[in-house]
Each structure stands twice: as C-alpha cells, then as structure tokens.
PDB file of C-alpha atoms in Angstrom:
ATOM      1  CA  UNK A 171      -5.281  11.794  -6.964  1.00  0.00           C
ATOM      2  CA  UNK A 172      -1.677  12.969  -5.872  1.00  0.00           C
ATOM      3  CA  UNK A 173       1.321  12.037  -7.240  1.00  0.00           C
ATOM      4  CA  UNK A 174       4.430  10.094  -5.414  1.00  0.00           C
ATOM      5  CA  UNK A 175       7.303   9.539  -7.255  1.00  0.00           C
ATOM      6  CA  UNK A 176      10.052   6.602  -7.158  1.00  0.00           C
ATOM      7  CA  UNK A 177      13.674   6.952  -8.073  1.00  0.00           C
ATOM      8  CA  UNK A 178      15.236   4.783  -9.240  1.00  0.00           C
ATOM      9  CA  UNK A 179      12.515   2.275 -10.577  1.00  0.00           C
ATOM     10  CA  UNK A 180      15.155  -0.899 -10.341  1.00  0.00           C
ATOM     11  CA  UNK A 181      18.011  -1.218  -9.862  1.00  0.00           C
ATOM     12  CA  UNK A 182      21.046  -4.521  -9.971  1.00  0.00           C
ATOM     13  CA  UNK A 183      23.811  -3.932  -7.593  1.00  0.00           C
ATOM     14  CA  UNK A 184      27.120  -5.834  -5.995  1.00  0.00           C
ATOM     15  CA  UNK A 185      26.582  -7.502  -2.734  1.00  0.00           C
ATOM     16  CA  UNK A 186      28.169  -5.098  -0.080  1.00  0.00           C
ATOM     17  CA  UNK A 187      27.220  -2.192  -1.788  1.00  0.00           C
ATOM     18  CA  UNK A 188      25.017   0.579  -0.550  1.00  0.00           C
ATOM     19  CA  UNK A 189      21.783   1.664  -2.463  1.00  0.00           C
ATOM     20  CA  UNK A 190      19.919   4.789  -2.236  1.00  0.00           C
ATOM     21  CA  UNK A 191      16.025   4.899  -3.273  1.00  0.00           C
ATOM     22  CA  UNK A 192      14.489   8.173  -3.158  1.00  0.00           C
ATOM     23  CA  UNK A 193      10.498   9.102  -2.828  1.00  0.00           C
ATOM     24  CA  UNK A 194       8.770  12.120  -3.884  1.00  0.00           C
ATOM     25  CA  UNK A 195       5.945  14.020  -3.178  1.00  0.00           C
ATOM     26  CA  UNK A 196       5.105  15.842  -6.352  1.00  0.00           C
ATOM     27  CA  UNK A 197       2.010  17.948  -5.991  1.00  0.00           C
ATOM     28  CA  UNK A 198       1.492  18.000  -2.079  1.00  0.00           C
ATOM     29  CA  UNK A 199       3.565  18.218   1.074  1.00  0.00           C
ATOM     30  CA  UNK A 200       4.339  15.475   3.065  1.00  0.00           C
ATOM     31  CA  UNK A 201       5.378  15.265   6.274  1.00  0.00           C
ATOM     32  CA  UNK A 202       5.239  11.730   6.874  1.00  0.00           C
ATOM     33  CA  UNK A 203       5.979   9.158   4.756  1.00  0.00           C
ATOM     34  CA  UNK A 204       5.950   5.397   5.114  1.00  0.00           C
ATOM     35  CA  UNK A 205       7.903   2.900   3.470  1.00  0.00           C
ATOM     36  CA  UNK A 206       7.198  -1.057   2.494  1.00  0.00           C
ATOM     37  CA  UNK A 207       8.812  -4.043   1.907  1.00  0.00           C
ATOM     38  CA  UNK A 208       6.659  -6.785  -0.584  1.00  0.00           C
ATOM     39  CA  UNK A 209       7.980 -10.279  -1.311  1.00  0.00           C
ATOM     40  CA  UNK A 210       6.250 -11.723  -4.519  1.00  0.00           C
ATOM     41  CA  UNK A 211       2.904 -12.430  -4.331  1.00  0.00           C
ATOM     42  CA  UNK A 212       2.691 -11.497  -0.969  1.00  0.00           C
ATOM     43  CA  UNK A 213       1.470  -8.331   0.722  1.00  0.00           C
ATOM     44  CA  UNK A 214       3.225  -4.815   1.967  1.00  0.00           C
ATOM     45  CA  UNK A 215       5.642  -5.266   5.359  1.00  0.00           C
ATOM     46  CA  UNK A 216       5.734  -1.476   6.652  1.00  0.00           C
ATOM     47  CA  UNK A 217       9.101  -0.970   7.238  1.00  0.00           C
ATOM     48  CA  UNK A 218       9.514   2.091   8.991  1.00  0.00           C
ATOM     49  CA  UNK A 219       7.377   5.399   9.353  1.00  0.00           C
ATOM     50  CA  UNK A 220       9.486   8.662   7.820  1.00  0.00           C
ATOM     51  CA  UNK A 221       9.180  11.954   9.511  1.00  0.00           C
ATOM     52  CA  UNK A 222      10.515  14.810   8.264  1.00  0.00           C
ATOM     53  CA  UNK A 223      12.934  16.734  10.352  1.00  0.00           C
ATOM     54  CA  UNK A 224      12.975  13.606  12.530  1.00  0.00           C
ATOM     55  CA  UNK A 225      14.240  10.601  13.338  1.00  0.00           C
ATOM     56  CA  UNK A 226      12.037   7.971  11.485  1.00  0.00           C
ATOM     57  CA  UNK A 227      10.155   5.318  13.223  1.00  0.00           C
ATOM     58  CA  UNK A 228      11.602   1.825  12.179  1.00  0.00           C
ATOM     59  CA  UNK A 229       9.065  -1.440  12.993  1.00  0.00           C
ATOM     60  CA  UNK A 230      10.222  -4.039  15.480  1.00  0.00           C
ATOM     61  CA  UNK A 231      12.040  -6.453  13.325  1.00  0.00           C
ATOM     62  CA  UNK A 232      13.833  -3.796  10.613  1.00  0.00           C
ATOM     63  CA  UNK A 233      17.235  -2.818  11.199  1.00  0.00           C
ATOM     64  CA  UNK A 234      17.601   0.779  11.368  1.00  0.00           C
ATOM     65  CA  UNK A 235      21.881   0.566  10.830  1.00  0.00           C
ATOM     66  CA  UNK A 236      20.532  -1.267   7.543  1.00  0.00           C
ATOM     67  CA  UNK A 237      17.473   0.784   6.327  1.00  0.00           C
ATOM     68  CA  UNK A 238      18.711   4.716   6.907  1.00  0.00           C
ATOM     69  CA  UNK A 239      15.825   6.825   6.069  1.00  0.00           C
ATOM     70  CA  UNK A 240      16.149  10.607   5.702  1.00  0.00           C
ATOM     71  CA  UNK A 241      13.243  12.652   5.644  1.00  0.00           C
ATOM     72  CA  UNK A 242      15.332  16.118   4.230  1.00  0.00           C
ATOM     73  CA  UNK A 243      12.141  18.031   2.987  1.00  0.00           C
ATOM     74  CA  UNK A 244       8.517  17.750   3.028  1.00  0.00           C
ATOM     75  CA  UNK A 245       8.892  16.602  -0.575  1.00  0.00           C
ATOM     76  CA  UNK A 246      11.668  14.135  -0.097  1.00  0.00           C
ATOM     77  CA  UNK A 247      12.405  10.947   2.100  1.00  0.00           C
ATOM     78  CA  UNK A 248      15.302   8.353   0.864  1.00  0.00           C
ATOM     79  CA  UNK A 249      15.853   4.452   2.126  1.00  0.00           C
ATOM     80  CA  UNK A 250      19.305   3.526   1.914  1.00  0.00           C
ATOM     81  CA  UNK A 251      20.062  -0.072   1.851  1.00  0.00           C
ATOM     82  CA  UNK A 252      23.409  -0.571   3.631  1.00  0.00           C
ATOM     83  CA  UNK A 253      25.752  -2.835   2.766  1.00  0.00           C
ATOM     84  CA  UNK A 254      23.158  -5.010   0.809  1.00  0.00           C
ATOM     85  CA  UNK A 255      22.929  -8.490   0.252  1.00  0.00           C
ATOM     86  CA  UNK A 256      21.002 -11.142  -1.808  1.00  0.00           C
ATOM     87  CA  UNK A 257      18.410 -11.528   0.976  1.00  0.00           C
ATOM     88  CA  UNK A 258      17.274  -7.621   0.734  1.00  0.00           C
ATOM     89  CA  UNK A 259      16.238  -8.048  -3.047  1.00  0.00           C
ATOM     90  CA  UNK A 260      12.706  -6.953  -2.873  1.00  0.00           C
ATOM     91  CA  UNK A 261      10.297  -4.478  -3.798  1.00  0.00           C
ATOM     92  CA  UNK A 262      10.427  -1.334  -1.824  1.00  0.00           C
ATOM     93  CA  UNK A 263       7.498   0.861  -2.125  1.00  0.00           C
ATOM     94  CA  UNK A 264       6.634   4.214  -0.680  1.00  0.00           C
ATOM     95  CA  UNK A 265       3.610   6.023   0.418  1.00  0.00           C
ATOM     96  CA  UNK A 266       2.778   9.322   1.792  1.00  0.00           C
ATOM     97  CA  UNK A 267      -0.654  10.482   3.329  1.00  0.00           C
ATOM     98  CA  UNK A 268      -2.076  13.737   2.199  1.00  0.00           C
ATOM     99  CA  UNK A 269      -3.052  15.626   4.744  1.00  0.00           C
ATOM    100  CA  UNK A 270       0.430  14.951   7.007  1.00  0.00           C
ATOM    101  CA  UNK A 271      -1.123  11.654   8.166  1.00  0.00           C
ATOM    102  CA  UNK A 272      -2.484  14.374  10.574  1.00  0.00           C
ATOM    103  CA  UNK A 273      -5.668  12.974  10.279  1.00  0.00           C
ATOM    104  CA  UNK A 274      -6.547   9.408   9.723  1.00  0.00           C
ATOM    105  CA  UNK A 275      -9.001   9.952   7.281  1.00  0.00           C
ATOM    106  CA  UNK A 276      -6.449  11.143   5.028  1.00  0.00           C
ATOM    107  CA  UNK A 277      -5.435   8.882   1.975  1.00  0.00           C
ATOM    108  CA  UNK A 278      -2.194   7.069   1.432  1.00  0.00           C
ATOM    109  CA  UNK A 279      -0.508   7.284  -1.958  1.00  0.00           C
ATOM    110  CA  UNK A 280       2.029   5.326  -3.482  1.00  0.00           C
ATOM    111  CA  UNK A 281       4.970   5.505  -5.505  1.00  0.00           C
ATOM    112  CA  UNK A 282       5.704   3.126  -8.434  1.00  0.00           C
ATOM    113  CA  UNK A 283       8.181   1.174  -5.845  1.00  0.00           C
ATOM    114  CA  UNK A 284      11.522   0.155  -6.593  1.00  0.00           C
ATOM    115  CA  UNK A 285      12.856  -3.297  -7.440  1.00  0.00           C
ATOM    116  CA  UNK A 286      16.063  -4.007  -6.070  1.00  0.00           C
ATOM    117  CA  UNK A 287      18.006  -7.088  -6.751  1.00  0.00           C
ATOM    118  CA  UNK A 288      21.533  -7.839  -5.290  1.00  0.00           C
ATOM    119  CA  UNK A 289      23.737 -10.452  -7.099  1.00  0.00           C
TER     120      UNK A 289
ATOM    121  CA  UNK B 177      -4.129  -3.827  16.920  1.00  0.00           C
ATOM    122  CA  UNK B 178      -5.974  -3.739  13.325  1.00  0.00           C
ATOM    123  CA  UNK B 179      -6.285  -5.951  10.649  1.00  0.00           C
ATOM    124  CA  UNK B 180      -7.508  -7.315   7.938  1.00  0.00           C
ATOM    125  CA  UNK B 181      -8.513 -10.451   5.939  1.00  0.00           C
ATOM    126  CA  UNK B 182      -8.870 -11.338   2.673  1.00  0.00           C
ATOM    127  CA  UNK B 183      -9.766 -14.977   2.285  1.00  0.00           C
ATOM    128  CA  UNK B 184      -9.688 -16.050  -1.454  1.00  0.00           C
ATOM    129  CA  UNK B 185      -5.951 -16.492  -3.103  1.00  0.00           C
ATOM    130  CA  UNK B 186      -7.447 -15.895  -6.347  1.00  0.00           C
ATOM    131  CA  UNK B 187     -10.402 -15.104  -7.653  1.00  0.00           C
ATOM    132  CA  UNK B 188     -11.515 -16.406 -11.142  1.00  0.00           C
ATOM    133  CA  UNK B 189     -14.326 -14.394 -12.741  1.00  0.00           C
ATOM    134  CA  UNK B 190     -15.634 -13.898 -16.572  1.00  0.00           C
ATOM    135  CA  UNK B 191     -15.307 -10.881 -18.532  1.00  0.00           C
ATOM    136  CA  UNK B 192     -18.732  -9.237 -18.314  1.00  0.00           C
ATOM    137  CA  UNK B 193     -19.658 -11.148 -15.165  1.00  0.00           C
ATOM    138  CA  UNK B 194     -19.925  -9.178 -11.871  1.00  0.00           C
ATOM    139  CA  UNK B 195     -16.658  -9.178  -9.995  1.00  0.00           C
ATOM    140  CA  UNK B 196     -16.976  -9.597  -5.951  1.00  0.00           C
ATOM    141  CA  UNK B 197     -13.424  -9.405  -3.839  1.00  0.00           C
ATOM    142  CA  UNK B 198     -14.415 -10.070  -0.576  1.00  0.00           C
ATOM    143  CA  UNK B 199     -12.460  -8.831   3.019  1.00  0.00           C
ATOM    144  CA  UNK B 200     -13.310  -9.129   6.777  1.00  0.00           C
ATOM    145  CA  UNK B 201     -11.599  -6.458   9.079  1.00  0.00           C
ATOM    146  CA  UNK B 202     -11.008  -5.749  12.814  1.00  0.00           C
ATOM    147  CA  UNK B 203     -10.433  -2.825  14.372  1.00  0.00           C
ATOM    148  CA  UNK B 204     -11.376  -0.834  18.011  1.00  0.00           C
ATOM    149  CA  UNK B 205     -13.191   1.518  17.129  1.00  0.00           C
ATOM    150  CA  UNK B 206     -15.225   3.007  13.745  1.00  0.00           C
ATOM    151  CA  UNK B 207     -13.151   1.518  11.021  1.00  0.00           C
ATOM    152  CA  UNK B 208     -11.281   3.202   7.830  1.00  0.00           C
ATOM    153  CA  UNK B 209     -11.561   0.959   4.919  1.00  0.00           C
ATOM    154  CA  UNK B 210      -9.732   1.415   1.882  1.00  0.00           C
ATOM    155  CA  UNK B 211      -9.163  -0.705  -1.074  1.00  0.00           C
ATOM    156  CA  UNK B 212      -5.892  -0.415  -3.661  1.00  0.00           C
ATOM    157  CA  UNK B 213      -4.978  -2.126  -6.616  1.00  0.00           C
ATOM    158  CA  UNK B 214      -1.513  -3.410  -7.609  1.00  0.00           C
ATOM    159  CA  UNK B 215      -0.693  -3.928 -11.470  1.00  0.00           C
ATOM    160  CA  UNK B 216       2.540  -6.379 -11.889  1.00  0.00           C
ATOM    161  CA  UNK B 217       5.465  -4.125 -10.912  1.00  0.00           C
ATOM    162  CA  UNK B 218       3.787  -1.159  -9.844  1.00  0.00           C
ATOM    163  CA  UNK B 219       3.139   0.263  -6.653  1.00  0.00           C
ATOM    164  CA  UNK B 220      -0.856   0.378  -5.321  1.00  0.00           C
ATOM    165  CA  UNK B 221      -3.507   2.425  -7.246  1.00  0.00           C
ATOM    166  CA  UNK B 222      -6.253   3.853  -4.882  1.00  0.00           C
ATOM    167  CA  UNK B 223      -9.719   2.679  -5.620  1.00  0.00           C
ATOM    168  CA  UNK B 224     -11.852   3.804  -3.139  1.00  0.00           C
ATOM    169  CA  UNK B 225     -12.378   4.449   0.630  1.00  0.00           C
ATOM    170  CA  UNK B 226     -15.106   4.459   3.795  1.00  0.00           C
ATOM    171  CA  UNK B 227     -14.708   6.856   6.494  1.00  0.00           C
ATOM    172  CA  UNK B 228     -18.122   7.680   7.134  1.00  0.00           C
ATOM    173  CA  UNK B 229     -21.546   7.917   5.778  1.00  0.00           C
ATOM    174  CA  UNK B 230     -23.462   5.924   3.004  1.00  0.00           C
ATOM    175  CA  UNK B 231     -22.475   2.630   3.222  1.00  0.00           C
ATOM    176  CA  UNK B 232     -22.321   2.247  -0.147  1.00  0.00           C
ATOM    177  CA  UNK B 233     -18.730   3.670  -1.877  1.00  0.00           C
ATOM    178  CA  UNK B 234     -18.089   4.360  -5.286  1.00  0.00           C
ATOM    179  CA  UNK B 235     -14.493   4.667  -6.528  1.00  0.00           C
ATOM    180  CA  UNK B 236     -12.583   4.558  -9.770  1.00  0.00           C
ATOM    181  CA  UNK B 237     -12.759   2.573 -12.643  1.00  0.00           C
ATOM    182  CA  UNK B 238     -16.228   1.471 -11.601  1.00  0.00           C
ATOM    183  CA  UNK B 239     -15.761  -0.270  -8.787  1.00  0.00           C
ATOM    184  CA  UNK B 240     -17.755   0.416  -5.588  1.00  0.00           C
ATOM    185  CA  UNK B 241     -17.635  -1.423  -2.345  1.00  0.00           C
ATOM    186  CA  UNK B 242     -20.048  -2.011   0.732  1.00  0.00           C
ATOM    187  CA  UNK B 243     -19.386  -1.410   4.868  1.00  0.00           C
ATOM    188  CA  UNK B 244     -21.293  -3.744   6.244  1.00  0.00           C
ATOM    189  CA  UNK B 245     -20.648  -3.020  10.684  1.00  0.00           C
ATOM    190  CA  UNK B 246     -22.252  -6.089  11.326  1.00  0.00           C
ATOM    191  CA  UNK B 247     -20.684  -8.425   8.892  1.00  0.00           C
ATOM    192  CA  UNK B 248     -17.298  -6.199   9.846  1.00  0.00           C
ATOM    193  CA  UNK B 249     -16.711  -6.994   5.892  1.00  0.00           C
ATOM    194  CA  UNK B 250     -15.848  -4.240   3.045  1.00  0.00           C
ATOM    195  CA  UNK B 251     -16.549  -6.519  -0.054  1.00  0.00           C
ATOM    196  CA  UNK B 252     -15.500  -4.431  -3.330  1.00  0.00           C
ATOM    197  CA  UNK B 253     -17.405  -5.123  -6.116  1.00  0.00           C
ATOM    198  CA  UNK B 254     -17.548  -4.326  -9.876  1.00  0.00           C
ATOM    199  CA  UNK B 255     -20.939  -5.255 -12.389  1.00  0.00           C
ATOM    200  CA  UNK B 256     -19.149  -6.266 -15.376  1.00  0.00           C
ATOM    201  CA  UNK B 257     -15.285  -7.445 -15.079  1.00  0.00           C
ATOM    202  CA  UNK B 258     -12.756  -6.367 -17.737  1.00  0.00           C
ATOM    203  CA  UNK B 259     -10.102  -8.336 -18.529  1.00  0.00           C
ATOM    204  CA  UNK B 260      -7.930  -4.759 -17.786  1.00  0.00           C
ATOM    205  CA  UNK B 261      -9.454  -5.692 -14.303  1.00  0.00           C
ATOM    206  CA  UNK B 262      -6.716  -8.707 -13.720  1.00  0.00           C
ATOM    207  CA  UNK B 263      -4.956  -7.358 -11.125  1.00  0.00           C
ATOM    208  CA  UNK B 264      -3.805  -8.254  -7.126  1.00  0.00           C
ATOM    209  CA  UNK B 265      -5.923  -6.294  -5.397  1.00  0.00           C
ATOM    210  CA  UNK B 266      -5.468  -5.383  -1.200  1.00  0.00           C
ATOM    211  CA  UNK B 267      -8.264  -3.987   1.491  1.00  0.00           C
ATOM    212  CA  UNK B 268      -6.771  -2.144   4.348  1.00  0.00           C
ATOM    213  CA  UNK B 269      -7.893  -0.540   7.289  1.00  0.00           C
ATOM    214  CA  UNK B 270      -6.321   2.133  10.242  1.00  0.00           C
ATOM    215  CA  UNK B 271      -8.057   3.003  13.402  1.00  0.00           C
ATOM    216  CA  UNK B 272      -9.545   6.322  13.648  1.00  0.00           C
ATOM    217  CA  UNK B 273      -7.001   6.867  16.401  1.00  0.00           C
ATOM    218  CA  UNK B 274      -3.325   6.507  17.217  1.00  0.00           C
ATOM    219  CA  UNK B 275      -0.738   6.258  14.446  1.00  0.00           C
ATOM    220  CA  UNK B 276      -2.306   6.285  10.871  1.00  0.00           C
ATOM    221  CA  UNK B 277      -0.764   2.696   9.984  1.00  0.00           C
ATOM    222  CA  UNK B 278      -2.244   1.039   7.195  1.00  0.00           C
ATOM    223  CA  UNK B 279      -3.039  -2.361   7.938  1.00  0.00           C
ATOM    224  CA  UNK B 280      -3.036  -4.762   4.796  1.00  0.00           C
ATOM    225  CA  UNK B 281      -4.506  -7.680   3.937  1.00  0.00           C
ATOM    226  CA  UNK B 282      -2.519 -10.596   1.941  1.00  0.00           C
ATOM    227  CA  UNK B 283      -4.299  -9.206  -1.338  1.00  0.00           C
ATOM    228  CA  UNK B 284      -6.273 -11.081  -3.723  1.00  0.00           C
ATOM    229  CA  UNK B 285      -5.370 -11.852  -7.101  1.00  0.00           C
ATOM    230  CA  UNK B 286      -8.125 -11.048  -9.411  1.00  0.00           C
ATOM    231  CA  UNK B 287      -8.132 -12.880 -13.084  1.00  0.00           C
ATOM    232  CA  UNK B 288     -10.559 -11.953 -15.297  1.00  0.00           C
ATOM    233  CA  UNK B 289     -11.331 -14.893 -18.697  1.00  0.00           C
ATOM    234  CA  UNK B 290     -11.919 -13.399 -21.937  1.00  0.00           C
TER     235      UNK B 290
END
C-alpha cells in the first residue's frame, strides 16, 4: 500500500509554545489530506480536511487560529498547534487518499501519528 | 450523514479460534466499507475494503469481511486468531457522494489468549 509519513513521532513541549507536525506523502501525490485527533482508547475526531494550494477545511468545533494547516505541496501538509496547552496533548494522525480523494472509492492511508504532550 | 457502529468494547477470542469483529453502518446511498487496524501508538493499518462486487472481501493478514445490504453490517472476520492479532481495530464508511469523509466507528479492541 502507499506510504504516509509523520514527523516528528512525539514530541514534549512548554505550555504556550507552538508545535509544528508535518505529514508526508512518500510514493504518491496528494492533494488532499485529512487530519485526526484520538483521545486514548477512543476513536479518530477529523479535525480538518487539507487542500493543497487552499485554504483547508476545519470541522465545526476545531479552532482554525489554533490548528494552522498548510498544504505547501502535493507531498506535504503541516498542523501547527498554536500556543499549546495541556488540554491539546493527544494523538494527531494524518491520512491522505490516493487518488486526490477525487473519487470516493479511493483508499485513505495513514501516517504513524504524532503524540504530543504539553507540560 | 454516515456512520458507523461497532458494538462490542472488547472482544475476547482464543488463539486458533475464529475471530468475528462485528459493525453495523448507515449511509444514503451504496455504502464504502473499510476496515483498519491500530497497533498501540501507531497510526491505522488498512485491512481491507467493499466498494462493489462479491460480497465477500479478502484483505491482509488473512482477514476477510462480509457486506451484508440487508443486515447493513460489514462483520470482519479471521479463521484462526493470532495472538499478533491483539489489536483495536475500526470499520468506517463514506458515501459514494459528496466529500470523501471517513466516518469511524469507536473501534473494537481485539485480545487474542495464548
């Protein structure tokens, strides 16, 4: 199957501070990408649909000053977490669809996700 | 709007014994059905999906899994559970139409007994 890459794989960071997770595409092009939000035990909360060379598509309830997404490259979308705090220690997880999510047929693929914890 | 539903917590099963993880869905429309598993830490393997066709799916690792329209279930299923098997694994389903959203279910947390 394809390959999505997550950067970093956890990470430990001040309260206040800003934290940048990137996804990758490795062996296929993807214009959309989604990102996820999973509390322990529980399942995936989409966050926000990426698009690249657009704006991205944030789901009612997610703060888009908090959650920047960038969607440089058909290859690349990054989640900033703004000005973190305790409550947005999670697991972040990516996916992109093969395909372009052009078609709904098409499978999603996900990264390794990203564990974020903010002391 | 779709969804899905996944009704056991956990599902207790013996090494060798068949494995059954069972999910409902709704959807308008011909459903797509796909099932992913989740290893502690990790983001969510694909297994296997339905889009059209035999109703009967095979996927990796041996699993396979069944569209049943009438039953509106997708039950994944394995003959003989490994204890590598132990796992949280999710069902999901998008509408052949409108904006390719996954919908998950709460995911099922499989543990297989040596």
């Amino acid at each position: 199957g394809a390959v999505v890459s997550q950067h970093p794989s956890w990470v430990i960071c001040k309260s206040g501070t800003s934290v940048k997770i990137e996804c990758r595409s490795l062996d296929f092009q993807a214009t959309t990408m989604f990102w996820y939000r999973q509390f322990p035990k529980q399942s995936l909360m989409l966050m926000a649909t990426s698009n690249e060379g657009s704006k991205a598509t944030y789901e009612q309830g997610v703060e888009k000053d908090k959650f920047l997404i960038n969607h440089a490259s058909l290859t690349l979308s990054t989640l900033t977490v703004t000005s973190a705090h305790p409550e947005d220690s999670s697991f972040y997880i990516c996916s992109a669809p093969t395909g372009g999510a052009r078609y709904s047929t098409d499978t999603q693929y996900f990264g390794p996700g990203t564990r974020l914890t903010v002391l | 709007a779709q969804s899905v539903a996944q009704p056991e917590d956990q599902v207790n099963v013996a090494e060798g014994n068949p494995l059954t993880v069972k999910c409902t869905y709704s959807v308008s429309g011909n459903p797509y059905l796909f099932w992913y598993v989740q290893y502690p830490n990790r983001g969510l393997q694909f297994l296997l999906k339905y889009i059209t066709g035999d109703n009967l799916v095979k996927g990796s690792y041996g699993f396979e899994a069944e569209f049943n329209k009438s039953q509106t279930s997708f039950h994944l299923k394995k003959p003989s559970a490994l204890v590598s098997d132990s796992a949280l694994y999710f069902c999901a389903v998008r509408a052949p139409y409108g904006n390719n959203r996954l919908a998950f279910g709460k995911g099922n947390q499989v543990v297989v007994i040596p």
